[in-house]
mmCIF file of C-alpha atoms and ligand atoms in Angstrom:
data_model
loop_
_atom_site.group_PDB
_atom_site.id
_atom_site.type_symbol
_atom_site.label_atom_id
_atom_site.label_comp_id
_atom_site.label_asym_id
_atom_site.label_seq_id
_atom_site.Cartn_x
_atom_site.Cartn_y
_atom_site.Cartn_z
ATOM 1 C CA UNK A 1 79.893 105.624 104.044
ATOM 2 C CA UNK A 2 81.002 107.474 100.635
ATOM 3 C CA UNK A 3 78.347 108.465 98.139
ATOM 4 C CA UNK A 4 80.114 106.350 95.710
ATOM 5 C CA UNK A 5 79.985 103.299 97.834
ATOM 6 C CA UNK A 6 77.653 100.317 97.049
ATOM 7 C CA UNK A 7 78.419 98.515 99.990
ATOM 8 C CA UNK A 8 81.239 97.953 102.565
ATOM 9 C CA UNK A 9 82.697 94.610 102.056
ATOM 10 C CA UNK A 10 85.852 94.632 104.739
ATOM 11 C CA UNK A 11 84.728 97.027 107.891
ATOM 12 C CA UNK A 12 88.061 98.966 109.892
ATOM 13 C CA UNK A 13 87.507 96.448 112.419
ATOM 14 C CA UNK A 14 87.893 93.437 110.632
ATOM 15 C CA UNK A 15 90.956 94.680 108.297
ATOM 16 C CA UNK A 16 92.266 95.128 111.777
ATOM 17 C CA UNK A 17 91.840 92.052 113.125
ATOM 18 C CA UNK A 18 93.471 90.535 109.799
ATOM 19 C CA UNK A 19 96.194 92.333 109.807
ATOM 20 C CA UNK A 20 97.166 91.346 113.174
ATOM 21 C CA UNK A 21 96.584 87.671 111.826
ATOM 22 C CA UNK A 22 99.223 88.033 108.712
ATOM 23 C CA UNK A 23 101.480 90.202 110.781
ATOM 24 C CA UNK A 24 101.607 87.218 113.722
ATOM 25 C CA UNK A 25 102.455 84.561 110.277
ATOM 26 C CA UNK A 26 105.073 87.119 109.099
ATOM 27 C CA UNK A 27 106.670 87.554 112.743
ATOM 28 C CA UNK A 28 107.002 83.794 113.381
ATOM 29 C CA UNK A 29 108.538 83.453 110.117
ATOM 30 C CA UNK A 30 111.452 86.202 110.846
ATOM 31 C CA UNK A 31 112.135 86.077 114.045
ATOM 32 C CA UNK A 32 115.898 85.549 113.882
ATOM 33 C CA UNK A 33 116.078 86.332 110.852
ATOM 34 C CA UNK A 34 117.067 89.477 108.997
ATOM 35 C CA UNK A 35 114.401 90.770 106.230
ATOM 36 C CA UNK A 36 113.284 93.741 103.793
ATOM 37 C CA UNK A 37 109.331 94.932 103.117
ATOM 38 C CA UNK A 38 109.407 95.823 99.915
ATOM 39 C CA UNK A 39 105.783 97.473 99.450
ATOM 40 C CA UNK A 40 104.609 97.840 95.919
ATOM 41 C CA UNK A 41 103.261 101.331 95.813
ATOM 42 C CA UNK A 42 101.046 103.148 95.543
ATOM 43 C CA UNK A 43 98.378 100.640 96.456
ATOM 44 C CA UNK A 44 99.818 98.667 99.194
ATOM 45 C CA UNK A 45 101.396 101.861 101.521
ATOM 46 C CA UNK A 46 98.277 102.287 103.644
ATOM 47 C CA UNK A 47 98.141 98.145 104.128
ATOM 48 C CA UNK A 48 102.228 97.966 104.604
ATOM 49 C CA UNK A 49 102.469 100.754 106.676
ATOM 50 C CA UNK A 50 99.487 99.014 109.327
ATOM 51 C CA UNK A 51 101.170 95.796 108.750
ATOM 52 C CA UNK A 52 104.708 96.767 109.795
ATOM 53 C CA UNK A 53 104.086 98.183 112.941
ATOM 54 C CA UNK A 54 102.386 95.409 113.659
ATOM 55 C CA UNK A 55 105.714 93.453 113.244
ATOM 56 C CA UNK A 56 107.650 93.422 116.347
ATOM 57 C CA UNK A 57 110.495 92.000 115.118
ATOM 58 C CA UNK A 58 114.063 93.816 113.001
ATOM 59 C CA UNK A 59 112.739 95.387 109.386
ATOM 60 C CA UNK A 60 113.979 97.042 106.826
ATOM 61 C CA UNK A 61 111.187 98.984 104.157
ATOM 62 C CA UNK A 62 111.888 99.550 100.445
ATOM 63 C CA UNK A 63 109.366 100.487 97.998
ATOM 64 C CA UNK A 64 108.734 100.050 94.129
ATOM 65 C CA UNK A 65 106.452 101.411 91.793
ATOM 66 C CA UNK A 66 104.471 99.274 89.209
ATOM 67 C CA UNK A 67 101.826 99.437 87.054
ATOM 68 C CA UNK A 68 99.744 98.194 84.404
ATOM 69 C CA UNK A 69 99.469 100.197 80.775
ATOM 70 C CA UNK A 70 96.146 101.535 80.283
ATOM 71 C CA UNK A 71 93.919 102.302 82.711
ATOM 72 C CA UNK A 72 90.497 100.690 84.093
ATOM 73 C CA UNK A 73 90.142 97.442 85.741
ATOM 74 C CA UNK A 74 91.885 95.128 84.368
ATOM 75 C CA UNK A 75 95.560 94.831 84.907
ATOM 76 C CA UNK A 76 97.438 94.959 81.234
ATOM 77 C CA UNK A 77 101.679 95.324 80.505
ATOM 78 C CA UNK A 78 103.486 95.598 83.221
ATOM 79 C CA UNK A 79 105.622 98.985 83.766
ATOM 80 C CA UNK A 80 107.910 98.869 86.528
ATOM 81 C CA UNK A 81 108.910 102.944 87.318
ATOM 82 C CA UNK A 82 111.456 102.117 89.961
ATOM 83 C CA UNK A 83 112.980 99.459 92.165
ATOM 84 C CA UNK A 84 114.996 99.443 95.551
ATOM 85 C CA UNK A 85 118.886 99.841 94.741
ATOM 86 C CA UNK A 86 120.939 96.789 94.066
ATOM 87 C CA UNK A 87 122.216 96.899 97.443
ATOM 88 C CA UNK A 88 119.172 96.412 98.965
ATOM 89 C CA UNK A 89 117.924 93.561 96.649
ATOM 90 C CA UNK A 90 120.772 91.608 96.393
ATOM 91 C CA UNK A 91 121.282 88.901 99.100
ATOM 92 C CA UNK A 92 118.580 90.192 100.894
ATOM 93 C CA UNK A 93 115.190 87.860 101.797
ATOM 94 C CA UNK A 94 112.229 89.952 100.603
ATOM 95 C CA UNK A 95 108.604 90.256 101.527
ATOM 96 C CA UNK A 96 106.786 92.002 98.454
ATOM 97 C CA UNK A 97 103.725 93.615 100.119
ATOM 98 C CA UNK A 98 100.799 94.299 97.606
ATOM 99 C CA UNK A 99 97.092 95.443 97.912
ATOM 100 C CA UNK A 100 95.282 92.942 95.850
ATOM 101 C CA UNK A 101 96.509 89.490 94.045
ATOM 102 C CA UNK A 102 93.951 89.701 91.096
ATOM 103 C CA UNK A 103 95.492 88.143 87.462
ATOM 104 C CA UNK A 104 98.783 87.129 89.530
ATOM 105 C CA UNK A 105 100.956 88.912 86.497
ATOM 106 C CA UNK A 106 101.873 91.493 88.699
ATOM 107 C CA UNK A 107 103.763 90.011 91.750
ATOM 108 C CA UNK A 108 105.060 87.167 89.494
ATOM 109 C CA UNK A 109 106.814 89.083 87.233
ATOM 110 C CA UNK A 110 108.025 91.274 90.270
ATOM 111 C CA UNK A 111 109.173 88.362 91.981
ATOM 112 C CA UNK A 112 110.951 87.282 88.973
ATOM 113 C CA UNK A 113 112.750 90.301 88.279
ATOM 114 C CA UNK A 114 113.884 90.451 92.396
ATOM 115 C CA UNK A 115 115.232 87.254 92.124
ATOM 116 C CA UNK A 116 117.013 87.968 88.577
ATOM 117 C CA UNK A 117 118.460 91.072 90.233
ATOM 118 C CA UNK A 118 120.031 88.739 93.028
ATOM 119 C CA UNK A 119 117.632 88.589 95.931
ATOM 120 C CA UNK A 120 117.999 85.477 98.017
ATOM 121 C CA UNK A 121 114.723 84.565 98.532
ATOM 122 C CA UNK A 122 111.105 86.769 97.720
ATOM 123 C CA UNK A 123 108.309 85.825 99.888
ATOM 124 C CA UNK A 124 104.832 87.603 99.214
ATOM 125 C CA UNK A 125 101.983 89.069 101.158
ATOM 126 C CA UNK A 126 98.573 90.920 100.102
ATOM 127 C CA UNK A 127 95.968 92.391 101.743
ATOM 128 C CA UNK A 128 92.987 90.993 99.360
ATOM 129 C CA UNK A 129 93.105 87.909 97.352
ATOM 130 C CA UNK A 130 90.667 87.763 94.124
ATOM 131 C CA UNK A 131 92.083 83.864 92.844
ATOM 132 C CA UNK A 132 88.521 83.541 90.680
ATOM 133 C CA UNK A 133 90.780 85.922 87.934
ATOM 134 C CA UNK A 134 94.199 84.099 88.745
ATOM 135 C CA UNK A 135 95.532 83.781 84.873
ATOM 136 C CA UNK A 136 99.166 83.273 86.015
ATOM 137 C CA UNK A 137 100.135 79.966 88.948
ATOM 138 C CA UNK A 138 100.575 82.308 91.665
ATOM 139 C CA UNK A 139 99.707 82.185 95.266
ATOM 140 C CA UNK A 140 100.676 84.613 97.802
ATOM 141 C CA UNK A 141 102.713 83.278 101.304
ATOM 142 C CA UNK A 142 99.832 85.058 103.529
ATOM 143 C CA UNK A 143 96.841 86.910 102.424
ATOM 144 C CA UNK A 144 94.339 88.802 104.469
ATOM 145 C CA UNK A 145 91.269 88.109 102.871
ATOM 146 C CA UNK A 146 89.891 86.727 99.934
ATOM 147 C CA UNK A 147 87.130 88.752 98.024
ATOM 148 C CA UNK A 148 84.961 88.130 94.944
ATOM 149 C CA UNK A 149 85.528 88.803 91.760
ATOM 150 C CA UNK A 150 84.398 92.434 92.179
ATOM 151 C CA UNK A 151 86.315 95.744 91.824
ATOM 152 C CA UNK A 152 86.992 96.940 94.937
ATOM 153 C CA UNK A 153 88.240 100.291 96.466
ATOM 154 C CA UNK A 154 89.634 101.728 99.596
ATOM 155 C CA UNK A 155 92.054 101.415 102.144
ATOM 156 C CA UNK A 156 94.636 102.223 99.399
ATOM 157 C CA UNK A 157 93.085 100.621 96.487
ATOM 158 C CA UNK A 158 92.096 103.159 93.780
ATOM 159 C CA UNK A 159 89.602 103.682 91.048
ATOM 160 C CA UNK A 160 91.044 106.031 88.398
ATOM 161 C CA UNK A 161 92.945 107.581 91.458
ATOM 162 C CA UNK A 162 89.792 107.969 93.627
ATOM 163 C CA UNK A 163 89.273 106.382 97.155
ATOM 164 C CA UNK A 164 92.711 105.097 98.494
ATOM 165 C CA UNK A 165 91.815 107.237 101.510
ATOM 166 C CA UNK A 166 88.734 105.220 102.495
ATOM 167 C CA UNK A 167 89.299 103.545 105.747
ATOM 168 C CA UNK A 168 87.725 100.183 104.604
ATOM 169 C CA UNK A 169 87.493 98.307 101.410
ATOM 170 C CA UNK A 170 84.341 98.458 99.102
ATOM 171 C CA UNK A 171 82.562 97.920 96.067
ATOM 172 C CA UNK A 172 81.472 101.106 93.712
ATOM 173 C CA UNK A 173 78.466 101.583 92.792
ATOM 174 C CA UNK A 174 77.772 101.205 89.273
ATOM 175 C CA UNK A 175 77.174 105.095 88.556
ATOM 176 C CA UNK A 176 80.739 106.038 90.160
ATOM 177 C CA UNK A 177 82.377 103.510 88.165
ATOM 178 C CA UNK A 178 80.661 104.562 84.726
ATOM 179 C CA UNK A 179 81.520 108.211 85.713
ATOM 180 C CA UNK A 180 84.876 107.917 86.786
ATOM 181 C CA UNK A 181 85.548 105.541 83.472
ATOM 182 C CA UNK A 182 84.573 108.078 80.920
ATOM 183 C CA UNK A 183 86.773 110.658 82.494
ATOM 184 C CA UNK A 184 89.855 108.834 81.650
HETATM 185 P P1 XMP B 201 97.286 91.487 88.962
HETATM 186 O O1 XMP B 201 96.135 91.218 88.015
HETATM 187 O O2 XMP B 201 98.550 91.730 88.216
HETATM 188 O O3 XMP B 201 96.821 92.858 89.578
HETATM 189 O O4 XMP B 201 97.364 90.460 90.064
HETATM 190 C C1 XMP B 201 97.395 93.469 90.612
HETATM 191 C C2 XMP B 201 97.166 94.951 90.521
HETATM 192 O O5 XMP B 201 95.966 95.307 89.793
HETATM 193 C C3 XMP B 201 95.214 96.283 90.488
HETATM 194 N N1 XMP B 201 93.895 95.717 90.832
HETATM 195 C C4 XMP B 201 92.932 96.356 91.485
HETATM 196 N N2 XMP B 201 92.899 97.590 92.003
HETATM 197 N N3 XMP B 201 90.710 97.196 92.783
HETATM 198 C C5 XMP B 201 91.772 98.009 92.646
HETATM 199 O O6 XMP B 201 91.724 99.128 93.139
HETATM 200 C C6 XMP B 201 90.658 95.933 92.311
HETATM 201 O O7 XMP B 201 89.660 95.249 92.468
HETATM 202 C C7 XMP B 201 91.846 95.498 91.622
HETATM 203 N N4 XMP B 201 92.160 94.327 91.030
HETATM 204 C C8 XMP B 201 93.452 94.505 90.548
HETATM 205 C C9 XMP B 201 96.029 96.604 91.712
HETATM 206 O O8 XMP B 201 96.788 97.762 91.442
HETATM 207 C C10 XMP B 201 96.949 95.442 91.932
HETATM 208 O O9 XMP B 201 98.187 95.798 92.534
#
């Protein structure tokens, strides 16, 4: 385990084994039926790229960028750097993959501005689900897990850039956090 590391919430093994859950939802849903991963970087590529080789069925992968103004833990405006091109947006069904669905603010107002820009239908997946901070009526169509209201790291989730590369998802310990907070 990491220095920084309190404790492991989510081993390898059991993000594994619910990924293959949520990819089994996704592929029942689509088979037959055409559809674009849109992952919502940077936090969801390690998550979307497990989950879509997990898919066995026709995909197509787009990516956008968002992110909150100001930094630390709590998830503020919403700045969205850059989105698929029209053509693959409009018509298309999506499935917006994110890491976490904390506030809800982000993957609403994504899904809103998908739709706006002509997408037929937006469907949405994350790896973790924190609802205890939902501030927005917002569920996800399939989740992996659903964690407590801690910050959590790992497995593409950052802290102040830190730790996407961890193979699991923890918490920090308190020291890390206070550290890596008065850097920014
Ligand atoms: P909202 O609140 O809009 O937040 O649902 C979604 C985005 O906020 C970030 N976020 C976290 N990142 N650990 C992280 O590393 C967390 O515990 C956490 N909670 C929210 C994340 O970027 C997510 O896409």
């Amino acid at each position: 385990m990491h220095d920084d590391i309190d404790r492991i919430l989510i081993p390898e093994d059991e993000i594994r084994a619910g990924i293959d859950r949520v990819a089994a939802e996704i592929t029942l849903a689509y088979t037959n039926r055409d559809f674009t991963v849109v992952a919502v970087l940077k936090g969801s590529c390690v998550f979307a790229s497990d989950l879509i080789r997990r898919i066995p069925v026709p995909l197509e992968l787009a990516f956008l960028a968002a992110s909150s103004y100001g930094s630390g833990t709590t998830s503020e405006e919403l700045r969205i750097s850059f989105l698929p091109m029209d053509s693959e947006i409009q018509g298309r069904n999506l499935l917006l993959v994110d890491d976490i669905l904390d506030t809800g603010r982000t993957l609403y107002k994504l899904k809103q501005e998908l739709l706006r820009r002509g997408a037929a239908e937006v469907r949405t997946c994350v790896l973790l689900d924190k609802p205890a901070r939902r501030s927005v009526e917002f569920e996800a169509d399939y989740r992996g897990f659903v964690v407590a209201d801690l910050f959590v790291v790992g497995y593409g989730l950052d802290f102040a850039g830190r730790y996407r590369n961890l193979p699991y998802v923890g918490a920090l310990k308190a020291a890390a956090y206070h550290r890596a907070s008065e850097a920014l």
